[in-house]
Short mmCIF file of C-alpha atoms in Angstrom, two decimals:
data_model
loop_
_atom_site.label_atom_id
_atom_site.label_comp_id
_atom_site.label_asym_id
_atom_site.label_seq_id
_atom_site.Cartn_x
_atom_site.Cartn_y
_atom_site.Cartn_z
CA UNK F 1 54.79 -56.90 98.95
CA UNK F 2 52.78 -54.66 96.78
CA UNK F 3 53.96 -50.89 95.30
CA UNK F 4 51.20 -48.38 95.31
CA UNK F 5 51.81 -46.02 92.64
CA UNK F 6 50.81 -42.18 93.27
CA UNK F 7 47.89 -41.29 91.68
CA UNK F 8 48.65 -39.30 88.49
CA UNK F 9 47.31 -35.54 88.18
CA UNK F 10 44.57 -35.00 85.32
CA UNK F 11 44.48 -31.21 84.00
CA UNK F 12 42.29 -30.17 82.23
CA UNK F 13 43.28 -28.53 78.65
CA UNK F 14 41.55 -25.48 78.05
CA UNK F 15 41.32 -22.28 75.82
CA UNK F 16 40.32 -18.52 75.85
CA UNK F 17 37.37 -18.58 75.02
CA UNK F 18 36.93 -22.38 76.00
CA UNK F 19 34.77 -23.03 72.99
CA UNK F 20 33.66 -26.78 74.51
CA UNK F 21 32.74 -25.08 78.10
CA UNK F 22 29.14 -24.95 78.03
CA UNK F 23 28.90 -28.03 77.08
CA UNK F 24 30.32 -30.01 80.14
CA UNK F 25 33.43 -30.94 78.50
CA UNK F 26 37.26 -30.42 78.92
CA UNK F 27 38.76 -29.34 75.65
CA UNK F 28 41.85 -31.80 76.54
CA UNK F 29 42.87 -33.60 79.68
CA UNK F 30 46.45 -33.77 79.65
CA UNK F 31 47.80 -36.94 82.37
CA UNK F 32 51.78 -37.08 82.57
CA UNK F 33 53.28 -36.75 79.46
CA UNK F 34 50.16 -37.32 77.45
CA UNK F 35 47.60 -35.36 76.27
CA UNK F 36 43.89 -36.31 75.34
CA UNK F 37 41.89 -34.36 73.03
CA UNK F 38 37.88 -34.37 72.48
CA UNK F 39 36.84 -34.34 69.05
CA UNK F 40 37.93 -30.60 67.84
CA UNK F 41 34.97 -29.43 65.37
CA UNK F 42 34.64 -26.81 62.84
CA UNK F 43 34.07 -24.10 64.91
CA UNK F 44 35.51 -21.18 65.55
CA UNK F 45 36.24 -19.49 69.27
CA UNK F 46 32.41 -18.47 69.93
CA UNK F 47 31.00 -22.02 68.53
CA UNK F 48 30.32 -20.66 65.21
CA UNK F 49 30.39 -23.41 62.20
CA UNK F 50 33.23 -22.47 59.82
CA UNK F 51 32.67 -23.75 56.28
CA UNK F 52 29.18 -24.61 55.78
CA UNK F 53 29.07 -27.50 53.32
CA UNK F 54 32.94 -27.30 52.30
CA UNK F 55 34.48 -30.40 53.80
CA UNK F 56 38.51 -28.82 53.39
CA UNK F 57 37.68 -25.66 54.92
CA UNK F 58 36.23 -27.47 57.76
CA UNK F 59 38.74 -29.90 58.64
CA UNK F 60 41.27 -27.11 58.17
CA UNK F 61 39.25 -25.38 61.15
CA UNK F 62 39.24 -28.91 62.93
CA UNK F 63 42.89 -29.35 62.56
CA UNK F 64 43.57 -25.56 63.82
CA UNK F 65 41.65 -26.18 67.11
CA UNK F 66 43.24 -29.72 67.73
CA UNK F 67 46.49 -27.57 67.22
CA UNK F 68 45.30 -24.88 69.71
CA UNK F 69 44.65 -27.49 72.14
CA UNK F 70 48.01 -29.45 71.83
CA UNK F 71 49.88 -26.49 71.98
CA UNK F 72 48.05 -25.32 75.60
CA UNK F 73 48.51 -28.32 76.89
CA UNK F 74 52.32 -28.45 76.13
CA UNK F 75 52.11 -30.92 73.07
CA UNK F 76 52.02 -29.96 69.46
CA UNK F 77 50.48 -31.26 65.78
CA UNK F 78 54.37 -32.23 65.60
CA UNK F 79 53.94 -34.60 68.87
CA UNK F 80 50.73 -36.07 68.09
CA UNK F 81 51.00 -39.95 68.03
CA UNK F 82 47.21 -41.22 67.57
CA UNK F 83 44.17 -39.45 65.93
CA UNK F 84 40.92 -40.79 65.28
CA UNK F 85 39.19 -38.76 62.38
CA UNK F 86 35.26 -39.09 62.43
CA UNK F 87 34.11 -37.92 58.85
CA UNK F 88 30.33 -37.87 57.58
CA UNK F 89 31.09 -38.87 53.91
CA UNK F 90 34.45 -41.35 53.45
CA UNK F 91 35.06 -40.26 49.50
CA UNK F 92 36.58 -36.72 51.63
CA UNK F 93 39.50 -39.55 52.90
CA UNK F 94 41.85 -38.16 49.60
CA UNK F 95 41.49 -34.55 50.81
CA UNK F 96 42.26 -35.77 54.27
CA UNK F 97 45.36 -37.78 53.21
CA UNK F 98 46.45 -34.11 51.75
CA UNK F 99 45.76 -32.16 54.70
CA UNK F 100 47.32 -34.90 56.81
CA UNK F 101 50.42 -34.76 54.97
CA UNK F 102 50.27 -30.83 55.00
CA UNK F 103 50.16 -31.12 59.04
CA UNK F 104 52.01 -34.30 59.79
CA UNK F 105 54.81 -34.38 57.71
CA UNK F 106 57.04 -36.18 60.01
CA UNK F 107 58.01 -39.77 60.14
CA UNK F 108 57.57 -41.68 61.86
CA UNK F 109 53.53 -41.66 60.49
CA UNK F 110 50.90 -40.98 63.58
CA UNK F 111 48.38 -43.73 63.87
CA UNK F 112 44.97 -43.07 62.41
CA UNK F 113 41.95 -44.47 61.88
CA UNK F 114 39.51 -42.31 59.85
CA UNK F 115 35.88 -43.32 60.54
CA UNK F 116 32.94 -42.61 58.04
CA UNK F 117 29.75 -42.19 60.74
CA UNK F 118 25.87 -41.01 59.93
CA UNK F 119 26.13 -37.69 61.92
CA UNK F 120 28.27 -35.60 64.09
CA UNK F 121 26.61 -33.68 67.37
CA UNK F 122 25.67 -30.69 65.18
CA UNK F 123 24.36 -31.60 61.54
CA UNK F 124 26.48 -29.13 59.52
CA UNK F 125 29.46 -30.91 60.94
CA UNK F 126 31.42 -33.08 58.19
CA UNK F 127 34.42 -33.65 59.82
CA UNK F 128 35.62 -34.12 64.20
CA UNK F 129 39.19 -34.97 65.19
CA UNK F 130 39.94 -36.08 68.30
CA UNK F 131 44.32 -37.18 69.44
CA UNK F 132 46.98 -38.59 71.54
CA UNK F 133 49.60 -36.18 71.61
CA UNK F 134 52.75 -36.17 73.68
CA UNK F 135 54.55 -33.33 76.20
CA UNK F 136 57.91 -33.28 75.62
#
């Protein structure tokens, strides 16, 4: 005897203005309780790089649209369990580790791995989060 589960609904996650729409990709996907993100940039609601060559402002950007997206998808900074941090230069990890504690203060700790890689999909990029979050 063999149970077929139902397939499970995936929505997509987006914004107003979507900023990821013209490029073919969903913001979020959100599947049961969990929610996907793509890699939230420094950009700002038309696309726009926010802090050109100043790695804090950036990922402060980053982390504000990763928070945009877990919060319309029904998830929050507060809920996020996983996030993979893809960084151009690693010596920016200690001004990560503050902003991290800044926006994840709660314990239990969300999993991380914080990746140093040769370039992001627009040069000027220094930082791109992507997370797991969860919908309560």
């Amino acid at each position: 005897m063999s149970v077929v589960q139902p397939a499970v609904e995936r929505v997509p996650v987006s914004a107003e203005p979507d900023w990821y729409e013209s490029a073919g990709i969903s913001l979020g996907i959100r599947v049961g309780n969990l929610v996907f993100t793509s890699g939230q940039a420094p950009i700002d609601a038309r696309g726009a790089t926010v802090g050109k060559g100043d790695f804090e402002a950036q990922a402060r950007q980053a982390l504000a649209n990763l928070s945009t997206v877990l919060t319309n998808a029904g998830s929050s900074l507060a809920d996020t369990v996983k996030a993979t941090v893809f960084v151009t230069d690693i010596t920016q990890q200690d001004v990560f580790a503050r902003l991290r504690a800044e926006h994840f203060p709660d314990k239990p700790h969300l999993a991380e791995s914080f990746v140093e890689v040769s370039s992001l999909a627009d040069p000027e990029w220094m930082i791109e989060i992507e997370a797991i979050g969860l919908v309560r």
